[in-house]
XYZ file of C-alpha atoms in Angstrom:
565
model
C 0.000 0.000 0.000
C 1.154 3.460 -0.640
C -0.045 6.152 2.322
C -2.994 7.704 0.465
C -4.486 4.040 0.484
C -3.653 3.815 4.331
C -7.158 2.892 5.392
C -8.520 5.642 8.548
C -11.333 5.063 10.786
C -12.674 6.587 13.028
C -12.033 4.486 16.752
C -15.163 4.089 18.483
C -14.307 4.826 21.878
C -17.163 2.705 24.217
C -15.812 -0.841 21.843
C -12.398 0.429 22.527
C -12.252 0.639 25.648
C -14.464 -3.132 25.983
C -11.850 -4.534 24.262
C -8.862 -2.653 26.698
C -10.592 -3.417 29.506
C -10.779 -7.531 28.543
C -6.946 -7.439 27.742
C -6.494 -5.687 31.254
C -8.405 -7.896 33.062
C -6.637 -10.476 31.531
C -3.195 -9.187 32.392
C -4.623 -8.587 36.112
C -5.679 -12.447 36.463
C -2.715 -13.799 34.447
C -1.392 -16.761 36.800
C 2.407 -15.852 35.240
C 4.414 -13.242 33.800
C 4.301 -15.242 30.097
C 0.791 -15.112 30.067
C 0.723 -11.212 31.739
C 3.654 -11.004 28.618
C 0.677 -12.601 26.116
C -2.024 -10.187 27.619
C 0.445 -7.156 27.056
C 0.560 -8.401 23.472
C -3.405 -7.756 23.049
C -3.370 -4.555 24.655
C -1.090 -3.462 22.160
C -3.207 -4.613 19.609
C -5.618 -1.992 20.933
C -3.309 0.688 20.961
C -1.332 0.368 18.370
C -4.792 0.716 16.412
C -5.935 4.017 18.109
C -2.727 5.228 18.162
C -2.337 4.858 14.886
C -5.428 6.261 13.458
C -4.827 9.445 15.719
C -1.585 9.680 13.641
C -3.359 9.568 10.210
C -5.698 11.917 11.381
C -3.135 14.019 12.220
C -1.022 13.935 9.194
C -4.315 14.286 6.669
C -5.421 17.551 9.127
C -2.393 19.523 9.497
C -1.739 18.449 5.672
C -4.903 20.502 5.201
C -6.680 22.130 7.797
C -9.136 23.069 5.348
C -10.409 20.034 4.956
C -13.854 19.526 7.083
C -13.799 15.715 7.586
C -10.093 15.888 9.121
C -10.861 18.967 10.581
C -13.700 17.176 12.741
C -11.925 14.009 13.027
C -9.144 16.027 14.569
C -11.945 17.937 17.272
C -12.897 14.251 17.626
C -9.415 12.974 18.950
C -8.893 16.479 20.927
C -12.254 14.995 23.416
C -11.002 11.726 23.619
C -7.167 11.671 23.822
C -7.602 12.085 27.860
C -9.843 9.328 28.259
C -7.215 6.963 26.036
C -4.531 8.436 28.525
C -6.895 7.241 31.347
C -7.197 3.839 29.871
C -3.175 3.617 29.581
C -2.920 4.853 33.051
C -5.134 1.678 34.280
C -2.833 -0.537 32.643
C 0.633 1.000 33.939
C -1.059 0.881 37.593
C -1.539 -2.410 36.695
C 1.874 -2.896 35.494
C 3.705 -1.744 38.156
C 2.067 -3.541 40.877
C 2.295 -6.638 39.356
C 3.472 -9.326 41.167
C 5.504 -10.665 38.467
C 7.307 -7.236 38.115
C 10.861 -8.212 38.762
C 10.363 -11.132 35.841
C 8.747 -8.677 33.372
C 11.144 -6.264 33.938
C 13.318 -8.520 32.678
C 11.998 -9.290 29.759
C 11.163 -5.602 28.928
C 13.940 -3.585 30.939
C 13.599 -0.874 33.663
C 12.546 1.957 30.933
C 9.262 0.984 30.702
C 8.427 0.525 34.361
C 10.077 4.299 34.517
C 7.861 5.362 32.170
C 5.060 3.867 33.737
C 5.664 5.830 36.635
C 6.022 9.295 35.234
C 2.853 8.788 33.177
C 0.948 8.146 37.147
C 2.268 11.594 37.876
C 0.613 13.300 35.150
C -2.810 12.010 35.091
C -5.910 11.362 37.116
C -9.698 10.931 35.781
C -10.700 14.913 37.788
C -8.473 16.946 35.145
C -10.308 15.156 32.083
C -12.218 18.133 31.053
C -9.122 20.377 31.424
C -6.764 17.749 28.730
C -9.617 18.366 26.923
C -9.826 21.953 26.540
C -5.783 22.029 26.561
C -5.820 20.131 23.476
C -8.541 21.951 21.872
C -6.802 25.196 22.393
C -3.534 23.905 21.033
C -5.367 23.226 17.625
C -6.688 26.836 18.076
C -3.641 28.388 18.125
C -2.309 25.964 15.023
C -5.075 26.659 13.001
C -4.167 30.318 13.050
C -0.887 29.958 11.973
C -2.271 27.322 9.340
C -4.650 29.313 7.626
C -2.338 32.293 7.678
C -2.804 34.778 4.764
C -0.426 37.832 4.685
C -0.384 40.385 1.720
C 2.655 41.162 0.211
C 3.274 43.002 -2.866
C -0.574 42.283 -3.962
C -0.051 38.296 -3.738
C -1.238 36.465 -0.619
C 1.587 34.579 1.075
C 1.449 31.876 3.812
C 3.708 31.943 6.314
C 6.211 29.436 4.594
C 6.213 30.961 1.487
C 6.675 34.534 2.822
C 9.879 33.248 4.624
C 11.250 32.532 1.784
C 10.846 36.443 0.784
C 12.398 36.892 3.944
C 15.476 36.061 2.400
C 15.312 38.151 -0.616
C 18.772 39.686 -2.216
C 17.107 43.343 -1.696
C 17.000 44.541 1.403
C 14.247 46.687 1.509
C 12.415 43.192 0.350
C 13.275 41.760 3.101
C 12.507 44.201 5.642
C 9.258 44.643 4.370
C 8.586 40.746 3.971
C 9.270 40.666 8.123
C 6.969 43.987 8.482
C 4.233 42.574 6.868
C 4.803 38.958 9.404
C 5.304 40.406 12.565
C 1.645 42.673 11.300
C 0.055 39.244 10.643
C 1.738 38.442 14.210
C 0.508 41.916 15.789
C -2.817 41.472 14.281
C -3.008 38.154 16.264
C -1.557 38.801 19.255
C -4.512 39.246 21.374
C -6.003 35.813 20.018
C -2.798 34.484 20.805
C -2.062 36.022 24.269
C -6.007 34.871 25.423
C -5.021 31.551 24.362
C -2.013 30.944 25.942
C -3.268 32.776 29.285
C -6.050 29.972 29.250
C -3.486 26.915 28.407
C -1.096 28.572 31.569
C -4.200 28.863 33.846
C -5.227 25.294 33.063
C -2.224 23.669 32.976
C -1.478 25.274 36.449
C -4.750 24.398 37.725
C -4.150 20.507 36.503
C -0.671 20.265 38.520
C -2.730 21.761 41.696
C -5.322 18.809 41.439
C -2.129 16.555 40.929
C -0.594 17.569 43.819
C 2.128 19.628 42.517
C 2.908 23.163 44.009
C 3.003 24.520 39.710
C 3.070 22.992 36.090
C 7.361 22.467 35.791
C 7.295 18.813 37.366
C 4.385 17.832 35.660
C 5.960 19.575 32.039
C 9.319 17.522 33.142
C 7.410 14.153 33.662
C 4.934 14.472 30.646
C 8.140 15.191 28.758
C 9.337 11.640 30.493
C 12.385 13.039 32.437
C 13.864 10.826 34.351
C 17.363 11.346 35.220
C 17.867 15.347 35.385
C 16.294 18.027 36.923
C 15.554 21.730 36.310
C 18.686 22.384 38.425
C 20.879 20.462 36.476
C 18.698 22.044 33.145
C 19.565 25.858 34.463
C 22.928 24.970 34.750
C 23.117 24.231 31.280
C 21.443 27.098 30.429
C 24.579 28.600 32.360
C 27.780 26.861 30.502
C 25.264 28.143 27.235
C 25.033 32.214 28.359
C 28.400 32.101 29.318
C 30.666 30.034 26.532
C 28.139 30.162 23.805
C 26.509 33.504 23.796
C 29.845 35.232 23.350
C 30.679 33.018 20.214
C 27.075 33.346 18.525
C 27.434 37.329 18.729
C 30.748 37.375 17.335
C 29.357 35.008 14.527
C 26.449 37.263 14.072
C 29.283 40.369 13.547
C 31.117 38.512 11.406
C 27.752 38.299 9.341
C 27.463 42.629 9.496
C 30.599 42.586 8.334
C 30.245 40.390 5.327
C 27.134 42.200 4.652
C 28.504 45.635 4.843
C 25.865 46.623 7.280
C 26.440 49.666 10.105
C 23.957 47.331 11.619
C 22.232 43.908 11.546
C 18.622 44.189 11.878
C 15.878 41.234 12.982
C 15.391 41.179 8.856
C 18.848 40.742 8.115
C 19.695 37.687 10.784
C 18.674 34.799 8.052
C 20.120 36.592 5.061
C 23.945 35.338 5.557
C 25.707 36.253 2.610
C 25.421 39.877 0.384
C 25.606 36.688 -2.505
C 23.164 35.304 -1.088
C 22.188 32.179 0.994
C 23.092 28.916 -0.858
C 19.672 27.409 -2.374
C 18.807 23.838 -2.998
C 19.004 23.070 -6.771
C 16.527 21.580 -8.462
C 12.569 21.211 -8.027
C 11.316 18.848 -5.074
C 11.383 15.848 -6.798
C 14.769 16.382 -8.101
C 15.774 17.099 -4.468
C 14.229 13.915 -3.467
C 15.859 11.693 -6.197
C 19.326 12.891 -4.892
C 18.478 12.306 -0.965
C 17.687 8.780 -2.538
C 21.395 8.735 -3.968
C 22.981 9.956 -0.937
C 21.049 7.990 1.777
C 21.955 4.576 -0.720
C 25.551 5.504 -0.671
C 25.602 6.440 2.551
C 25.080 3.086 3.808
C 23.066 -0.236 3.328
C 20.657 0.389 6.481
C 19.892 3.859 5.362
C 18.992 3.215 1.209
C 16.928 0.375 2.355
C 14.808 2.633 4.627
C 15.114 5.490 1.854
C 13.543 3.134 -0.511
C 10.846 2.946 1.721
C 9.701 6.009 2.062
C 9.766 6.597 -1.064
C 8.072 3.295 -2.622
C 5.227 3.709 0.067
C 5.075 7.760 -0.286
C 5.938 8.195 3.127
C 6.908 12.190 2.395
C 4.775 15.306 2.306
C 7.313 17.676 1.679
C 5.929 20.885 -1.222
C 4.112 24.075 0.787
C 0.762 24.710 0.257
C -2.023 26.668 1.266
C -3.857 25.409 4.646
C -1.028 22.848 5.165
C 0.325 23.811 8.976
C 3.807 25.581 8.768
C 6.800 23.201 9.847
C 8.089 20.369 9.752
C 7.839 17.147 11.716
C 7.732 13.134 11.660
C 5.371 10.218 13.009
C 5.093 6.987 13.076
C 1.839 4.441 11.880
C 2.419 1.562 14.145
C -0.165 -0.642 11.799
C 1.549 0.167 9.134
C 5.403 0.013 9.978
C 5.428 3.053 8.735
C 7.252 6.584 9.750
C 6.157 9.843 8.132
C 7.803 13.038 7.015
C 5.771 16.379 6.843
C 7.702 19.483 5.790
C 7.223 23.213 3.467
C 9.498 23.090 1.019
C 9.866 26.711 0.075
C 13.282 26.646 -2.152
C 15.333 27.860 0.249
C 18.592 25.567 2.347
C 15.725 25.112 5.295
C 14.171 22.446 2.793
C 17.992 20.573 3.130
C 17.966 21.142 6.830
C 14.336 19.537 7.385
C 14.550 16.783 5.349
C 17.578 15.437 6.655
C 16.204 16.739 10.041
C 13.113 14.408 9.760
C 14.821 11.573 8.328
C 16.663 11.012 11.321
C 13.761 10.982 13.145
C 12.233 8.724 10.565
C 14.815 6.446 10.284
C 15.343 6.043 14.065
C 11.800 5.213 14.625
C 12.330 2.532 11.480
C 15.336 1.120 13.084
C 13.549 0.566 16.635
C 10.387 -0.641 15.171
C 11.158 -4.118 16.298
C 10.186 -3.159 19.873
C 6.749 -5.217 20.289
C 5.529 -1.687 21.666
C 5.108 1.975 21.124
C 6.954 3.226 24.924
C 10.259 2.133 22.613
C 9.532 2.749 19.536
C 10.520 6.403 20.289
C 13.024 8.194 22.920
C 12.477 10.386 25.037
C 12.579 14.092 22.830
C 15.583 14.933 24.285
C 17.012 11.763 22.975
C 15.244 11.500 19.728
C 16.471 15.049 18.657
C 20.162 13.501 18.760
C 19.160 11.630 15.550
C 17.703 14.130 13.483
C 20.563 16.682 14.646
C 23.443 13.858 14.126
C 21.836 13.356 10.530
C 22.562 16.576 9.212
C 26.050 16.574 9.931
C 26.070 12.894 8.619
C 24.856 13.882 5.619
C 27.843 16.384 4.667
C 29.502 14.494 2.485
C 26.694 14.355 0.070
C 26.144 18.522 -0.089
C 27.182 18.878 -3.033
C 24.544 17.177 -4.753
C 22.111 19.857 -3.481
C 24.356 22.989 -3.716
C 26.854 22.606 -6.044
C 29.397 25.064 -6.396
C 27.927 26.443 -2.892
C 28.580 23.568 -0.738
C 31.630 25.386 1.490
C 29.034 28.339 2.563
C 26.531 25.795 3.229
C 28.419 24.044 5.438
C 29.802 27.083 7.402
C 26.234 28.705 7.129
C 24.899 25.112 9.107
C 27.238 25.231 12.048
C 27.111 28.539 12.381
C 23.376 28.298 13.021
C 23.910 25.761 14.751
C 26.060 27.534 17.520
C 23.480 31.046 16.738
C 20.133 28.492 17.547
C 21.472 27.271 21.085
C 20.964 30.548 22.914
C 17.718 31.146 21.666
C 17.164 27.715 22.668
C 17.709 27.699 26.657
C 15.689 31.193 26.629
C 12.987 29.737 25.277
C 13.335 27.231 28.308
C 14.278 29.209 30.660
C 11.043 31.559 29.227
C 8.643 28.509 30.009
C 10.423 28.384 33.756
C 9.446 31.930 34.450
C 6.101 31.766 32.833
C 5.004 28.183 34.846
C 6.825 29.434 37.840
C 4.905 32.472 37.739
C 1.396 31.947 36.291
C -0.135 34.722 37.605
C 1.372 36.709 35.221
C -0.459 39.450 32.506
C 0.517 39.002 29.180
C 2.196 42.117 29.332
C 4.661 40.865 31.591
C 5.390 37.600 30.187
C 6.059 39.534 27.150
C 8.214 41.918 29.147
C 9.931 38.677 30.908
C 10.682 37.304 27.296
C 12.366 40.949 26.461
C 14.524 40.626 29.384
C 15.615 37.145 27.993
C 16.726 38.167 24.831
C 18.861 40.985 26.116
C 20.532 38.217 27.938
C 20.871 35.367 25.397
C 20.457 37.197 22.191
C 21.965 40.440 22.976
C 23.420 41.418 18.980
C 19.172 41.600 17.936
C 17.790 44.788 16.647
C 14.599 44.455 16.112
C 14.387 48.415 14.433
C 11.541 49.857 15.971
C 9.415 47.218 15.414
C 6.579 47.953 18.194
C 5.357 44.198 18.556
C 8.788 42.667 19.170
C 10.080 45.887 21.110
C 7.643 44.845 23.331
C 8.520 41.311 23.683
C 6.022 39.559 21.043
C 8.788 37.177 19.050
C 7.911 33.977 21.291
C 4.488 33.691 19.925
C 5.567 32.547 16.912
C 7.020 29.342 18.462
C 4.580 26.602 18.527
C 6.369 24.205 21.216
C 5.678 26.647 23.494
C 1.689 26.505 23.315
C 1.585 23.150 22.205
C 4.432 21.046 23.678
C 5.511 22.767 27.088
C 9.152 22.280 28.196
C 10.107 20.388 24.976
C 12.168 23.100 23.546
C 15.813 22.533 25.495
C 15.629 19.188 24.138
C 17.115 20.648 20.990
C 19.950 22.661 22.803
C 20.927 19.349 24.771
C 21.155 17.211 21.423
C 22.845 19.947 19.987
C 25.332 19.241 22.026
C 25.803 15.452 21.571
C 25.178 15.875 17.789
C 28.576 18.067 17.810
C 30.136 15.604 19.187
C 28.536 12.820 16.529
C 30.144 16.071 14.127
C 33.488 15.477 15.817
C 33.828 11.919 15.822
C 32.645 11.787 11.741
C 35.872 13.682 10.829
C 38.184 11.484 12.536
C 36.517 8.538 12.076
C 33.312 8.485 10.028
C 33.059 4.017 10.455
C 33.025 4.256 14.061
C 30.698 7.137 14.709
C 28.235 5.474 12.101
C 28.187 2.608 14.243
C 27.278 4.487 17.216
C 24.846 6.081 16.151
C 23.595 3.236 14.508
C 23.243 1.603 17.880
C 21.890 4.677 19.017
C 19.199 4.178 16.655
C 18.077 0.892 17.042
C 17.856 1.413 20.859
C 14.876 3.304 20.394
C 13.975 4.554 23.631
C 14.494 1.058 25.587
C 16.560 3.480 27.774
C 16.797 6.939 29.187
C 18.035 10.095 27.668
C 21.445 10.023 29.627
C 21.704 5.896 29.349
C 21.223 6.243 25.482
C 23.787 9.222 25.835
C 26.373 6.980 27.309
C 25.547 3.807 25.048
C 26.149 6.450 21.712
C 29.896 6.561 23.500
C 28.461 10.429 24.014
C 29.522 12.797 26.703
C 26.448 14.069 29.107
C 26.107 17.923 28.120
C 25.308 18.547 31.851
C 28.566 17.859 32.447
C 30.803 20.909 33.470
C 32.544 21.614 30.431
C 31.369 19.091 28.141
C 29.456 22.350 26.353
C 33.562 23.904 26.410
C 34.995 20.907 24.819
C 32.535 20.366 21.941
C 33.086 24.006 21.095
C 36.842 23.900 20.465
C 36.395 22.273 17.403
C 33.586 24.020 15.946
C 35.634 27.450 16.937
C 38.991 26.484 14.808
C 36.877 24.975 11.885
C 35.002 28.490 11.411
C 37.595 30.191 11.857
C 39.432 28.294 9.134
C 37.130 29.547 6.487
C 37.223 32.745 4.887
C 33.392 33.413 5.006
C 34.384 36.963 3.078
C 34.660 35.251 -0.165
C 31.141 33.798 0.146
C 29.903 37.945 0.273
């Protein structure tokens, strides 16, 4: 079958749950752990098939929110996601009083029973009503960014396609590209803010009725922490303000200077080079036929997977109207089948995402042999090491998609790569304040998130404009309505995926056969167990962000970005 033939129906919740409720008796009764093991077989059954048709629903409604089937399917899943958490939550009870625990935890290692544990913490039949409204006002706030239509020089742009403007040669192009955004932005602020005040309010009433003193344990333990803590997080965010900050500013003046520029404005930050940024060549199916090349020479594991994907049509990657902006992946557990979503939009971002999301991709293809879904994936934290390590992987093969522009690719990726980490932890430490804090007006969360980005992003100029000036620029970052906490799990794999960067220069064999243990690992373990199985250093070690830096620092200085303009 190819995707579009992927059958979807609708799960009918009261049969559901019959059936979930027989398995779970059935595990409850079992006289031994193999027939608990045979019992945990059928339960998957039952999830596996809900969880999967959420997942198509998802992918055919953020492919088009337009569409009004998907679009109610979608409102459908938003009511009744908390009661399937409720029904897992009987079962992992279940599990972990077992009295066959110490023999199934054998058979299925700690992870699981960790996991188990942390999903207790976050649930408990009174907040129903509020997951339901949380979810509901997470596909608010999508659907606005979605269905966005900005004017520009008398076309109508989405928010993908205007990015792309964003980078324009002219720089009067670009400024007014951003203008008319951060109006779209402005326009929508107070839909925005009323949303967001209602998802802090409820999430903050939820960890009350949970028995937490405010949201930040329950965000760590839906996020399926287990082995760090927000002290150990903010003192990442430290060795980040303190050796990285001072690198990414004098990477942004190096930019000015190549530029020419007296200074670097907010529209100027993703236009790198007065020759321009380096563009993928060729349409999206051209682009697609050469990630085929690459990912078959690259090795057997990877062109097998590739083939796939693409056999199967496992990609949505081309921008259109209605389709939500970003990128991301999924998995079909019926179907054995990951999925790639992107926006194409011609510009190097459609490189970066697609080799993003096929690390994701091919990670969750690599661990599919896990009988179920709590190892299929990682933890975030973990699963972002993938996707990061796979576009440094993936160097070799950069000239197939920017020819003669390959070098300033290159430096233009690690350079954003060191630029994205301190926006990273303020985003984090943003989501501290604001949980910590949720009392707060809008006007001074946007005032606390102005106060961050004197701190971590100190070179930006946002030149006059009255939104950001006033602290607006985090409302255009979905993870922080719709995934709480979630974001620093890109600055920590940033980390180890520089050191995946390190280790493929000096010796590309063995650091493919990390990470391709890494990979089929899954998330059988936790974030700082798969660290240390990947042969990785822990970035909350004190100076493990200082020695993955050394390296990056001598290779950018080595180039002479002035010849790229």
């Amino acid at each position: 079958m190819t995707f579009e033939s992927f059958p979807y129906t609708r799960p009918d919740m009261p049969v559901l749950t019959q059936h979930f409720e027989q398995h779970l008796a059935g595990f409850q009764n079992a006289a031994d752990a193999v027939a608990q093991s045979r019992q945990f077989t059928l339960l998957n059954e039952v999830r596996d098939e809900f969880s999967t048709m959420y997942n198509l629903c998802h992918i055919r409604h953020t492919s088009n929110t337009k569409d009004p089937f998907y679009e109610q399917e979608n409102n459908y899943f938003d009511e009744q996601l908390p009661s399937f958490e409720a029904l897992n939550n009987r079962f992992f009870r279940a599990l972990l009083t077992s009295p066959f625990r110490e023999a199934l935890q054998q058979k299925f290692g700690n992870q699981l029973f960790t996991l188990a544990e942390l999903s207790l913490k976050t649930f408990q039949p009174s907040i129903l009503e509020d997951l339901q409204q949380e979810n509901a006002l997470s596909t608010e706030y999508n659907k606005i960014k979605a269905q966005a239509i900005i004017p520009f020089d008398g076309e109508a742009h989405n928010l993908s396609r205007l990015f792309a403007i964003e980078q324009s040669d002219d720089r009067s192009v670009r400024q007014r590209a951003t203008l008319a955004k951060w109006d779209f932005y402005a326009e929508k602020a107070p839909e925005m803010e009323r949303i967001f005040q209602d998802m802090v309010q409820l999430r903050h009433r939820m960890a009350v009725e949970l028995g937490f003193r405010n949201f930040v344990e329950v965000g760590y333990a839906r996020m399926r922490r287990s082995d760090y803590t927000p002290n150990m997080v903010a003192n990442f965010r430290r060795q980040v303000r303190e050796l990285i900050v001072p690198l990414a500013t004098e990477l942004y003046e190096r930019q000015r200077r190549r530029l020419g520029l007296g200074k670097l404005k907010i529209y100027d930050e993703e236009y790198k080079f007065s020759t321009g940024n380096p563009k993928p060549i060729g349409t999206a199916e051209e682009v697609v036929a050469k990630a085929a090349q690459m990912y078959h020479e690259l090795s057997p594991e990877t062109d097998q997977f590739f083939q796939k994907m693409q056999q199967t049509r496992l990609m949505d990657l081309v921008n259109r109207d209605g389709k939500l902006p970003g990128g991301y992946c999924t998995y079909l557990g019926k179907f054995g089948a990951p999925f790639i979503f992107s926006n194409f939009n011609g510009t190097s971002g459609d490189i970066d995402v697609l080799t993003h999301e096929v690390g994701h991709a091919f990670q969750v293809w690599s661990s599919s042999h896990f009988p179920f879904e709590e190892y299929h994936w990682p933890t975030s934290d973990a699963a972002e090491i993938h996707s990061m390590s796979m576009e440094f992987f993936t160097w070799p093969w950069m000239q197939l998609f920017f020819g003669a522009d390959t070098e300033k690719y290159h430096f233009m990726q690690l350079a954003g790569a060191i630029q994205f980490l301190p926006y990273g932890v303020a985003v984090d430490e943003f989501q501290h304040i604001v949980y910590e804090n949720p009392d707060m007006t809008p006007a001074e969360r946007n005032a606390a998130w102005r106060t961050l980005e004197q701190i971590y992003l100190p070179h930006r100029d946002y030149d006059g404009i009255q939104y950001l000036e006033s602290g607006g620029f985090w409302q255009k970052q979905g993870h922080i309505f719709n995934s709480p906490f979630y974001y620093i799990d890109y600055a920590l794999a940033q980390i180890c995926a520089f050191q995946f960067w390190t280790k493929d220069r000096h010796d590309h064999e063995g650091a493919w056969q990390d990470y391709l243990r890494l990979c089929k690992a899954g998330g059988s373990q936790s974030f700082l167990g798969l660290v240390q199985l990947a042969g990785l250093r822990s970035p909350f070690d004190d100076g493990c962000v200082e020695s993955v830096i050394g390296e990056i620092r001598r290779f950018l200085d080595s180039v002479d970005d002035t010849k790229f303009g």
